[in-house]
Coordinates of C-alpha atoms in Angstrom, one line a residue:
M1 CA -37.0 65.3 -89.5
K2 CA -34.5 68.1 -89.1
N3 CA -35.4 70.7 -91.8
K4 CA -32.9 73.5 -91.2
F5 CA -34.1 75.6 -94.1
L6 CA -37.7 75.8 -92.7
N7 CA -36.4 77.4 -89.5
H8 CA -35.4 80.9 -90.6
I9 CA -32.1 82.9 -89.9
L10 CA -33.1 86.5 -89.7
I11 CA -30.7 88.3 -92.2
A12 CA -31.5 91.9 -92.2
A13 CA -32.7 93.0 -95.4
G14 CA -31.1 90.2 -97.3
L15 CA -27.7 91.7 -96.1
M16 CA -28.5 94.4 -98.6
S17 CA -27.4 97.2 -96.5
L18 CA -24.3 96.0 -94.7
V19 CA -22.5 99.1 -94.7
S20 CA -20.1 100.3 -92.1
C21 CA -20.8 103.5 -90.0
K22 CA -18.8 105.2 -87.2
K23 CA -19.3 103.5 -83.8
D24 CA -20.8 106.0 -81.1
L25 CA -22.8 105.6 -78.0
L26 CA -25.9 104.9 -80.0
D27 CA -24.4 101.8 -81.4
V28 CA -25.9 98.5 -80.3
T29 CA -25.4 94.8 -81.2
P30 CA -28.7 93.6 -82.8
T31 CA -30.0 90.4 -81.3
D32 CA -32.3 89.4 -84.0
R33 CA -29.9 88.8 -86.8
V34 CA -26.6 87.1 -87.5
S35 CA -23.8 89.2 -88.6
E36 CA -21.9 88.7 -91.6
A37 CA -18.8 87.9 -89.8
A38 CA -20.6 85.2 -87.6
L39 CA -21.8 83.5 -90.7
L40 CA -18.4 83.3 -92.2
A41 CA -16.9 82.3 -89.1
D42 CA -19.1 79.2 -88.5
S43 CA -19.5 76.6 -91.2
S44 CA -22.7 75.2 -89.7
I45 CA -24.2 78.6 -89.7
F46 CA -23.2 79.3 -93.1
E47 CA -24.8 76.1 -94.3
S48 CA -27.8 77.2 -92.4
F49 CA -27.8 80.3 -94.5
V50 CA -27.6 78.6 -97.8
T51 CA -30.3 76.1 -96.8
N52 CA -32.7 79.2 -96.0
R53 CA -32.5 80.3 -99.5
Y54 CA -35.0 77.7 -100.4
I55 CA -37.5 80.1 -99.0
G56 CA -38.0 83.6 -99.5
I57 CA -39.4 86.6 -97.7
R58 CA -43.4 87.4 -97.4
L59 CA -44.1 90.4 -99.5
Q60 CA -47.9 90.1 -99.7
D61 CA -50.9 89.7 -97.5
K62 CA -51.8 85.9 -97.0
E63 CA -48.8 84.8 -98.5
G64 CA -46.6 82.2 -96.8
D65 CA -49.1 81.4 -94.2
G66 CA -47.5 79.3 -91.4
T67 CA -43.9 79.7 -93.3
N68 CA -42.5 82.0 -95.6
P69 CA -42.9 81.1 -99.6
G70 CA -40.6 78.9 -101.3
F71 CA -40.5 78.6 -105.2
G72 CA -43.9 79.7 -106.9
R73 CA -47.0 80.0 -104.9
G74 CA -47.6 76.4 -103.8
F75 CA -49.9 76.0 -100.7
E76 CA -51.3 79.3 -100.0
Y77 CA -55.1 80.4 -99.4
A78 CA -55.4 81.3 -103.2
M79 CA -53.3 78.8 -105.1
W80 CA -51.9 79.7 -108.8
S81 CA -54.4 77.4 -110.2
S82 CA -57.2 80.1 -109.4
L83 CA -55.6 82.1 -111.9
T84 CA -56.4 79.5 -114.7
D85 CA -59.1 77.3 -116.1
E86 CA -58.6 74.8 -113.4
S87 CA -60.2 76.8 -110.3
I88 CA -61.7 80.1 -109.1
Y89 CA -60.9 81.3 -105.5
N90 CA -64.2 81.5 -103.7
N91 CA -63.3 84.9 -102.0
D92 CA -61.5 86.5 -104.6
D93 CA -58.3 87.5 -102.7
N94 CA -57.1 89.5 -105.7
T95 CA -57.3 86.6 -108.3
W96 CA -60.7 87.5 -110.0
L97 CA -59.0 90.6 -111.7
I98 CA -56.3 88.3 -113.4
Q99 CA -59.2 85.9 -114.4
R100 CA -60.9 88.8 -115.9
G101 CA -57.9 90.2 -117.7
L102 CA -57.3 93.2 -115.8
L103 CA -53.7 92.8 -115.0
A104 CA -51.8 96.1 -114.8
P105 CA -48.4 97.2 -113.6
E106 CA -50.0 99.0 -110.8
N107 CA -52.5 96.1 -109.8
T108 CA -51.0 92.8 -110.2
G109 CA -53.1 90.9 -107.8
I110 CA -51.6 87.9 -106.2
A111 CA -48.9 87.8 -109.3
G112 CA -47.0 90.9 -107.9
T113 CA -44.2 89.5 -105.7
I114 CA -42.2 87.2 -108.1
W115 CA -39.9 89.8 -109.4
G116 CA -38.8 91.2 -106.1
R117 CA -38.6 88.1 -104.2
S118 CA -36.8 86.5 -107.1
Y119 CA -34.0 89.1 -107.4
R120 CA -33.6 89.2 -103.4
S121 CA -33.0 85.3 -103.5
I122 CA -30.4 85.8 -106.4
R123 CA -28.6 88.4 -104.6
E124 CA -28.6 86.3 -101.4
C125 CA -27.0 83.5 -103.4
N126 CA -24.5 85.6 -105.0
W127 CA -23.4 86.8 -101.5
A128 CA -22.8 83.4 -100.4
L129 CA -21.1 82.3 -103.3
S130 CA -18.9 85.4 -103.2
N131 CA -18.0 84.5 -99.7
L132 CA -17.7 80.6 -99.7
E133 CA -14.3 80.6 -100.0
Q134 CA -13.8 82.3 -96.6
V135 CA -15.6 79.6 -94.8
Q136 CA -13.5 76.8 -93.2
M137 CA -14.8 73.5 -94.6
S138 CA -13.5 70.9 -97.0
D139 CA -13.1 71.6 -100.7
A140 CA -15.6 68.7 -101.6
H141 CA -18.2 70.3 -99.3
K142 CA -17.7 73.8 -100.6
A143 CA -18.0 72.3 -104.1
Q144 CA -21.5 70.8 -103.1
L145 CA -22.7 74.0 -101.4
K146 CA -21.8 76.3 -104.3
A147 CA -23.7 73.7 -106.7
E148 CA -26.7 74.0 -104.2
L149 CA -26.5 77.8 -104.4
Q150 CA -26.4 77.7 -108.3
F151 CA -29.5 75.3 -108.3
I152 CA -31.5 77.8 -106.0
R153 CA -30.2 80.8 -108.2
A154 CA -31.4 78.9 -111.4
F155 CA -34.7 78.2 -110.0
R156 CA -35.3 81.7 -109.1
Y157 CA -34.2 82.6 -112.6
Q158 CA -36.7 80.0 -113.9
D159 CA -39.6 81.8 -112.0
L160 CA -38.5 85.2 -113.5
I161 CA -38.4 83.7 -117.2
R162 CA -41.6 81.8 -117.2
N163 CA -43.5 85.0 -115.9
Y164 CA -41.6 87.9 -117.5
G165 CA -39.7 86.4 -120.6
G166 CA -36.2 88.1 -120.8
V167 CA -35.0 89.4 -117.6
V168 CA -31.9 91.3 -116.1
L169 CA -29.0 88.8 -115.5
M170 CA -27.0 89.4 -112.3
G171 CA -24.1 87.3 -113.0
D172 CA -22.2 86.9 -109.7
N173 CA -22.5 90.4 -108.8
V174 CA -23.5 91.6 -105.4
Y175 CA -24.9 95.2 -105.3
N176 CA -25.3 97.2 -102.3
L177 CA -27.3 100.3 -101.7
S178 CA -24.3 102.3 -101.5
D179 CA -23.3 101.3 -105.1
N180 CA -23.5 103.5 -108.1
L181 CA -27.1 102.5 -109.4
Q182 CA -27.0 104.5 -112.3
D183 CA -25.2 101.7 -114.3
E184 CA -27.2 100.9 -117.3
A185 CA -26.3 97.2 -117.3
L186 CA -27.7 96.8 -114.1
F187 CA -31.3 97.4 -115.5
K188 CA -30.8 95.9 -119.2
R189 CA -33.1 92.9 -119.8
S190 CA -31.5 90.1 -121.7
S191 CA -33.2 88.1 -124.3
I192 CA -35.0 85.0 -123.4
K193 CA -32.6 82.9 -125.3
E194 CA -29.7 84.5 -123.3
C195 CA -31.4 84.1 -120.0
I196 CA -32.3 80.3 -120.6
D197 CA -28.8 79.5 -121.9
Y198 CA -27.2 81.1 -118.7
V199 CA -29.4 79.1 -116.5
L200 CA -28.9 75.9 -118.4
A201 CA -25.1 76.3 -117.9
Q202 CA -25.6 76.9 -114.4
L203 CA -27.8 73.7 -113.9
D204 CA -25.1 71.7 -116.0
E205 CA -22.3 72.8 -113.5
A206 CA -24.6 72.3 -110.5
A207 CA -25.6 68.8 -111.5
A208 CA -22.1 67.6 -111.9
N209 CA -21.5 68.6 -108.2
L210 CA -24.9 67.9 -106.4
P211 CA -25.1 64.4 -104.7
V212 CA -27.5 61.7 -106.5
N213 CA -29.3 61.0 -103.1
N214 CA -30.6 62.7 -99.9
D215 CA -28.9 61.0 -97.3
G216 CA -26.4 61.5 -94.5
S217 CA -26.2 65.2 -93.8
W218 CA -27.9 66.0 -97.1
L219 CA -31.5 66.3 -96.0
L220 CA -34.5 65.2 -98.0
G221 CA -35.8 68.4 -99.3
R222 CA -32.5 69.9 -100.5
A223 CA -31.6 69.9 -104.2
T224 CA -29.8 66.8 -105.7
K225 CA -28.4 66.0 -109.2
G226 CA -31.9 64.8 -110.2
A227 CA -33.5 68.1 -109.0
A228 CA -31.0 70.0 -111.3
L229 CA -31.7 67.7 -114.2
A230 CA -35.3 68.1 -113.7
L231 CA -35.3 71.7 -113.8
K232 CA -33.2 71.7 -117.0
S233 CA -35.7 69.2 -118.5
R234 CA -38.5 71.7 -117.7
L235 CA -36.5 74.7 -119.1
T236 CA -35.6 73.0 -122.3
L237 CA -39.1 72.0 -122.9
Y238 CA -40.2 75.7 -122.4
A239 CA -37.3 76.9 -124.6
A240 CA -38.8 74.9 -127.6
S241 CA -42.2 75.7 -127.1
P242 CA -44.0 78.2 -129.5
L243 CA -44.1 81.2 -127.1
Y244 CA -40.4 80.9 -126.3
N245 CA -39.1 79.4 -129.6
V246 CA -35.5 79.5 -128.7
G247 CA -34.6 75.8 -128.4
T248 CA -35.3 72.4 -130.1
W249 CA -37.2 69.5 -129.3
Q250 CA -34.3 67.3 -129.4
D251 CA -32.6 69.4 -126.8
A252 CA -35.8 68.7 -124.7
V253 CA -35.8 65.1 -125.4
A254 CA -32.2 64.8 -124.3
A255 CA -32.6 66.7 -121.0
A256 CA -35.5 64.5 -119.9
Q257 CA -33.9 61.3 -121.0
A258 CA -31.2 62.4 -118.6
V259 CA -33.5 62.2 -115.7
I260 CA -35.0 58.9 -117.0
G261 CA -31.3 57.6 -117.4
L262 CA -30.5 58.1 -113.7
G263 CA -32.6 54.9 -113.0
K264 CA -33.4 56.4 -109.7
Y265 CA -37.0 57.5 -110.0
G266 CA -40.2 55.7 -110.8
L267 CA -43.8 56.2 -110.6
Y268 CA -45.7 55.7 -107.2
T269 CA -48.1 52.9 -107.1
G270 CA -49.6 53.5 -103.7
G271 CA -52.7 55.3 -105.2
Y272 CA -52.7 58.7 -107.0
G273 CA -54.4 60.5 -104.2
N274 CA -51.9 59.2 -101.6
L275 CA -49.0 60.4 -103.5
F276 CA -49.6 63.9 -102.4
L277 CA -49.8 63.0 -98.7
D278 CA -46.1 61.9 -98.2
A279 CA -43.2 62.7 -100.5
N280 CA -41.1 59.6 -99.1
N281 CA -41.4 57.9 -102.4
N282 CA -39.5 57.3 -105.6
E283 CA -41.5 59.7 -107.6
T284 CA -40.3 62.5 -105.6
I285 CA -37.6 64.4 -107.5
F286 CA -37.7 67.6 -105.4
A287 CA -40.1 68.7 -103.0
R288 CA -40.8 71.1 -100.1
L289 CA -41.4 69.5 -96.8
Y290 CA -43.2 70.8 -93.6
T291 CA -43.1 69.8 -90.2
K292 CA -45.2 70.5 -87.2
N293 CA -43.6 73.6 -86.3
A294 CA -43.5 75.1 -89.9
G295 CA -46.5 73.8 -91.5
H296 CA -48.5 75.7 -94.4
T297 CA -52.1 77.0 -95.0
H298 CA -54.5 74.6 -93.3
L299 CA -55.7 73.0 -96.7
E300 CA -58.8 71.2 -95.3
I301 CA -60.5 74.1 -93.6
A302 CA -59.3 76.4 -96.4
N303 CA -60.5 74.5 -99.2
G304 CA -63.3 72.1 -97.2
P305 CA -67.1 72.3 -98.2
N306 CA -69.4 74.8 -96.3
G307 CA -71.2 71.8 -94.7
Y308 CA -68.2 70.6 -92.9
G309 CA -67.3 74.1 -91.5
G310 CA -64.8 74.6 -94.6
W311 CA -64.3 78.0 -96.5
G312 CA -64.5 76.8 -100.0
G313 CA -61.1 78.1 -101.2
N314 CA -60.0 76.9 -104.7
L315 CA -63.0 75.7 -106.5
P316 CA -62.4 73.4 -109.2
L317 CA -64.3 74.5 -112.5
Q318 CA -66.6 72.5 -115.0
N319 CA -64.0 73.5 -117.6
L320 CA -61.7 70.9 -115.9
V321 CA -64.2 68.5 -114.9
D322 CA -65.4 68.1 -118.5
D323 CA -61.7 67.2 -119.7
Y324 CA -61.6 64.1 -117.4
E325 CA -62.1 61.1 -119.8
M326 CA -64.4 58.1 -119.1
D327 CA -62.5 55.1 -117.8
N328 CA -62.6 53.6 -121.2
G329 CA -60.3 56.3 -122.3
K330 CA -62.8 58.1 -124.4
P331 CA -63.5 62.0 -123.9
I332 CA -67.2 62.7 -122.7
T333 CA -67.8 64.4 -126.1
D334 CA -67.4 61.0 -128.0
P335 CA -70.9 59.6 -128.5
T336 CA -69.6 56.1 -127.8
S337 CA -67.9 57.2 -124.5
N338 CA -71.1 56.0 -122.4
Y339 CA -71.2 59.4 -120.7
D340 CA -74.5 60.4 -119.4
P341 CA -74.9 64.2 -118.4
Q342 CA -77.5 63.4 -116.1
D343 CA -75.3 61.1 -114.2
P344 CA -71.8 62.6 -115.0
Y345 CA -69.6 61.3 -112.2
V346 CA -69.8 57.6 -112.9
N347 CA -67.0 55.7 -114.8
R348 CA -64.6 58.7 -115.1
D349 CA -60.7 58.7 -115.1
P350 CA -59.8 57.6 -111.5
R351 CA -57.9 60.7 -111.0
F352 CA -61.1 62.5 -111.1
Y353 CA -62.2 61.0 -107.9
A354 CA -58.9 61.7 -106.3
T355 CA -58.8 65.6 -107.4
I356 CA -62.4 66.8 -107.3
L357 CA -65.1 66.6 -104.4
Y358 CA -68.5 66.5 -106.3
N359 CA -72.0 65.9 -105.3
G360 CA -72.4 62.4 -104.0
A361 CA -68.7 62.0 -103.3
I362 CA -68.0 60.3 -100.0
Y363 CA -66.0 62.7 -97.9
R364 CA -65.3 62.3 -94.1
G365 CA -68.0 59.8 -93.6
R366 CA -70.8 61.1 -95.6
A367 CA -71.8 62.0 -99.1
L368 CA -71.2 65.5 -100.4
E369 CA -74.7 67.3 -100.8
T370 CA -74.3 70.4 -103.1
F371 CA -77.6 70.0 -104.8
T372 CA -80.6 72.5 -104.0
P373 CA -82.9 72.6 -102.2
G374 CA -81.8 71.3 -98.9
G375 CA -78.1 70.3 -99.6
K376 CA -76.1 70.2 -96.5
D377 CA -73.1 71.7 -98.7
S378 CA -74.9 74.1 -100.8
K379 CA -76.3 77.7 -100.1
D380 CA -79.1 75.9 -97.9
G381 CA -76.5 74.6 -95.8
N382 CA -74.3 75.6 -93.0
D383 CA -72.0 78.8 -93.4
N384 CA -73.6 79.5 -96.8
W385 CA -71.4 82.4 -97.4
N386 CA -68.5 79.7 -98.2
T387 CA -70.8 77.8 -100.5
S388 CA -68.8 76.9 -103.4
K389 CA -69.7 79.0 -106.5
T390 CA -69.0 76.1 -109.0
G391 CA -70.7 73.3 -107.1
Y392 CA -67.1 71.6 -106.7
N393 CA -64.5 71.4 -103.9
L394 CA -60.9 70.6 -104.1
R395 CA -59.8 67.1 -102.9
K396 CA -56.2 66.7 -104.1
F397 CA -53.8 67.3 -101.4
M398 CA -56.4 66.9 -98.7
N399 CA -55.7 64.5 -95.8
E400 CA -58.8 63.2 -94.0
A401 CA -56.7 62.2 -91.1
Y402 CA -56.2 65.9 -90.4
P403 CA -59.0 67.7 -88.5
L404 CA -61.0 70.2 -90.7
Q405 CA -62.3 72.4 -87.9
N406 CA -60.0 73.7 -85.4
P407 CA -56.9 72.3 -87.3
W408 CA -54.4 74.9 -86.0
G409 CA -51.1 73.2 -85.4
N410 CA -52.3 69.7 -86.1
A411 CA -52.6 69.8 -90.0
G412 CA -50.7 71.4 -93.1
F413 CA -47.9 68.9 -93.3
Q414 CA -48.5 67.7 -96.9
P415 CA -45.3 68.2 -99.1
W416 CA -45.5 70.6 -102.1
Y417 CA -43.8 68.8 -105.3
Y418 CA -41.7 71.0 -107.1
F419 CA -40.6 68.1 -109.5
R420 CA -42.0 64.6 -109.7
Y421 CA -41.1 61.9 -112.3
A422 CA -44.6 61.9 -114.0
E423 CA -43.8 65.4 -115.0
I424 CA -40.4 64.4 -116.6
L425 CA -42.2 61.6 -118.4
L426 CA -44.8 64.1 -119.8
N427 CA -41.9 66.4 -120.8
F428 CA -40.4 63.5 -122.7
A429 CA -43.5 62.6 -124.5
E430 CA -44.3 66.0 -125.5
A431 CA -40.5 66.7 -126.8
A432 CA -40.4 63.3 -128.5
N433 CA -43.7 63.6 -130.3
E434 CA -42.8 67.0 -131.5
A435 CA -39.4 65.8 -132.6
G436 CA -40.4 62.7 -134.3
G437 CA -44.0 61.7 -133.9
P438 CA -45.7 59.4 -131.5
D439 CA -43.9 56.1 -132.0
A440 CA -40.3 57.2 -133.0
V441 CA -37.5 56.5 -130.3
P442 CA -35.3 59.5 -130.5
A443 CA -31.5 59.1 -130.8
G444 CA -30.2 58.7 -127.3
A445 CA -33.5 57.8 -125.9
T446 CA -34.9 54.6 -124.6
L447 CA -38.6 55.0 -125.3
S448 CA -41.0 56.8 -127.6
A449 CA -43.8 59.4 -126.7
R450 CA -46.5 56.9 -126.6
A451 CA -44.7 54.8 -124.2
A452 CA -44.0 57.6 -121.8
I453 CA -47.5 59.0 -121.7
N454 CA -48.9 55.4 -121.3
M455 CA -46.5 54.7 -118.4
V456 CA -48.2 57.6 -116.5
R457 CA -51.7 56.4 -117.5
S458 CA -51.1 52.8 -116.7
R459 CA -49.6 53.2 -113.2
A460 CA -51.3 51.1 -110.5
G461 CA -54.3 53.1 -109.1
V462 CA -54.9 54.8 -112.4
N463 CA -55.0 52.2 -114.9
M464 CA -56.3 54.2 -117.8
P465 CA -56.2 52.7 -121.4
A466 CA -53.3 53.6 -123.6
V467 CA -53.8 56.5 -125.8
S468 CA -55.3 55.7 -129.1
A469 CA -53.8 58.8 -131.0
V470 CA -52.4 58.1 -134.6
S471 CA -50.8 61.2 -135.8
Q472 CA -48.7 63.8 -134.3
S473 CA -51.5 66.0 -133.9
E474 CA -53.7 63.6 -132.2
M475 CA -51.0 62.7 -129.9
R476 CA -50.1 66.4 -129.2
T477 CA -53.7 66.6 -128.0
A478 CA -53.6 63.4 -126.0
I479 CA -50.4 64.6 -124.2
R480 CA -51.5 68.1 -123.6
N481 CA -54.8 66.7 -122.0
E482 CA -52.6 64.4 -120.0
R483 CA -50.7 67.0 -118.6
R484 CA -54.0 69.0 -117.7
I485 CA -55.1 65.8 -115.8
E486 CA -52.0 64.5 -114.2
L487 CA -50.6 67.6 -112.9
A488 CA -53.7 69.6 -112.0
F489 CA -53.5 72.3 -109.4
E490 CA -49.4 71.8 -109.3
E491 CA -48.8 75.2 -111.0
H492 CA -48.2 73.8 -114.5
R493 CA -51.5 74.9 -116.4
F494 CA -50.6 78.6 -116.1
Y495 CA -47.6 78.0 -117.8
D496 CA -48.5 75.3 -120.3
V497 CA -51.3 77.3 -122.0
R498 CA -49.0 80.4 -122.4
R499 CA -46.1 78.4 -123.7
W500 CA -48.3 76.6 -126.1
K501 CA -50.0 79.9 -127.1
I502 CA -53.5 78.6 -126.6
A503 CA -54.2 81.0 -123.5
E504 CA -56.4 83.2 -125.8
E505 CA -58.6 80.4 -126.2
T506 CA -58.6 78.4 -123.0
E507 CA -58.6 81.6 -120.5
S508 CA -61.2 83.5 -122.5
K509 CA -63.8 80.7 -121.8
P510 CA -66.4 81.3 -119.3
A511 CA -65.5 80.1 -115.8
L512 CA -68.1 77.3 -115.6
G513 CA -69.7 75.5 -112.7
I514 CA -72.6 73.0 -112.1
S515 CA -76.0 73.7 -110.8
I516 CA -77.7 70.5 -109.4
T517 CA -81.5 70.4 -108.5
M518 CA -83.4 67.9 -106.5
S519 CA -86.9 67.3 -107.5
G520 CA -88.9 64.1 -106.4
G521 CA -85.8 62.3 -105.6
T522 CA -84.4 63.2 -109.0
L523 CA -81.3 65.2 -109.8
T524 CA -81.1 67.5 -112.8
Y525 CA -77.7 68.9 -113.7
A526 CA -77.2 72.3 -115.8
N527 CA -74.0 74.1 -116.3
K528 CA -73.8 77.7 -114.9
V529 CA -71.3 80.6 -115.1
A530 CA -69.4 80.8 -111.8
L531 CA -67.4 83.9 -112.3
D532 CA -68.5 86.2 -115.0
G533 CA -66.2 88.4 -117.3
R534 CA -63.3 85.9 -117.6
A535 CA -61.0 87.1 -120.4
F536 CA -57.4 87.0 -121.6
N537 CA -55.6 89.7 -123.2
P538 CA -52.6 88.8 -125.5
R539 CA -50.3 91.0 -123.4
M540 CA -50.8 88.5 -120.6
Y541 CA -48.6 86.0 -122.1
W542 CA -46.2 87.6 -119.8
L543 CA -46.7 89.4 -116.4
P544 CA -46.3 93.1 -116.1
I545 CA -43.2 94.2 -114.2
P546 CA -44.7 95.9 -111.0
R547 CA -44.6 99.6 -111.6
A548 CA -42.9 100.0 -108.0
E549 CA -40.0 97.9 -109.5
I550 CA -39.8 99.9 -112.7
Q551 CA -39.9 103.4 -110.6
A552 CA -37.3 102.0 -108.3
S553 CA -34.6 101.6 -111.3
G554 CA -35.3 105.2 -112.4
N555 CA -37.5 103.7 -115.2
K556 CA -34.6 102.2 -116.7
I557 CA -36.2 98.7 -116.9
E558 CA -38.1 98.1 -119.8
Q559 CA -41.7 97.1 -119.2
N560 CA -43.3 94.0 -121.1
T561 CA -45.2 95.0 -124.3
G562 CA -48.9 96.1 -123.7
Y563 CA -48.7 97.5 -120.2

């Protein structure tokens, strides 16, 4: 598959310093970059520049391993899940300070690159939009590329808004280092509502001109109408949520219904675990694809158990494990659920087995052994410095067809989902329930909140019972837990608990793991603290703008409250 945007065109400093200078004997023609004139003179090179905007520059150690980062963090050594109650990262990599509530403008851990990379990309999109008319191509193709750039820019703004709140809106301006940077408007943060309204308007315009399908020259992995509408669905849901409180649940219902109404997408029925190995299915709305020459972090060795030669990586927490229901649809806290704390992994939601590696799970031809003494995947096994601190390892996204040991160049080709249809159904379910309760069919919609969540739960390969919630409050709890389970490790939990304003509860609970002891052939299970000091400070509902960015503005950009 030809993926132009995964093979970089090196544009010097994002074209930020294209200023003319007097030629002299020392002037040379660079061979490691493409000039502005060449970009505008060749429509294919210009289009390659556009598609390369789906990725950004690497700004931090261990970021963009294999290829440069896309949107969000995605497949990295330390994933975004390890800043939440989903997982912790085995070897820290600047994640523990965030788990412990120690974020500061001078010490942002792995969360410090979003501001700089987003604004760099926004400027690159603005440059392309401002020069698009000079490129020789049909008006129809120009309209599509304009829509694509608007989508990419909107995605970058989404990343800024959901991390910082109200941010600086650049409009279509293209600033250079030679410009007057004393302009106060350049550093003025708009309100959250102003930012979201701007992005939604851009998405409406983009959706009108993007193709419905990826076909012909419009490659799988490039934005479509469905991708623009899916981003609108997510943003309107956020806007209506308690942290934002600048939108309506009715708008969020309508935005999700717009995606549903396309009639293009469905739920993958080939097994929940298999869904994450190949994006060539009708649940995919927008995903990042990887090829042999542009792979990502080798997930299997990075996250594998130590007994297999793996490095541990992102370790699921007992906090998450306990939220998987029994296969009868009851939580493990229900006395009638048949949950046995001394045989805890039987008869659980099938998605548990596709997401978590636990003691006794069959993996690569043998049962995982995290018990002590003597377990092959415990501290008594090989490479004990990589032993899981939680007693669990990550299974979701892992492809057993890829080598775990010596995987270099022969693994790392899984897709990363930015949007898939299950998220849209859960967006709809949440908004519809908040707007009118579990069973009302909102105006203009085709289903109820209950119907939408049950579609996700009843898909082939999951087959979980319908939710039994009766009241709006009970359904709210069910929907929130469904998002936790269905979307685990996909960069939703960090933002969900914040927009619901429950992070002070969920992110201050101890990071728990499991300790399993073998004695006389019998296993005994006991919870343990896997990472001490976990805490959430209310200021952390928004990230701090890195101190370097504030200083670069001449201290004109206003910092988030509490930092």
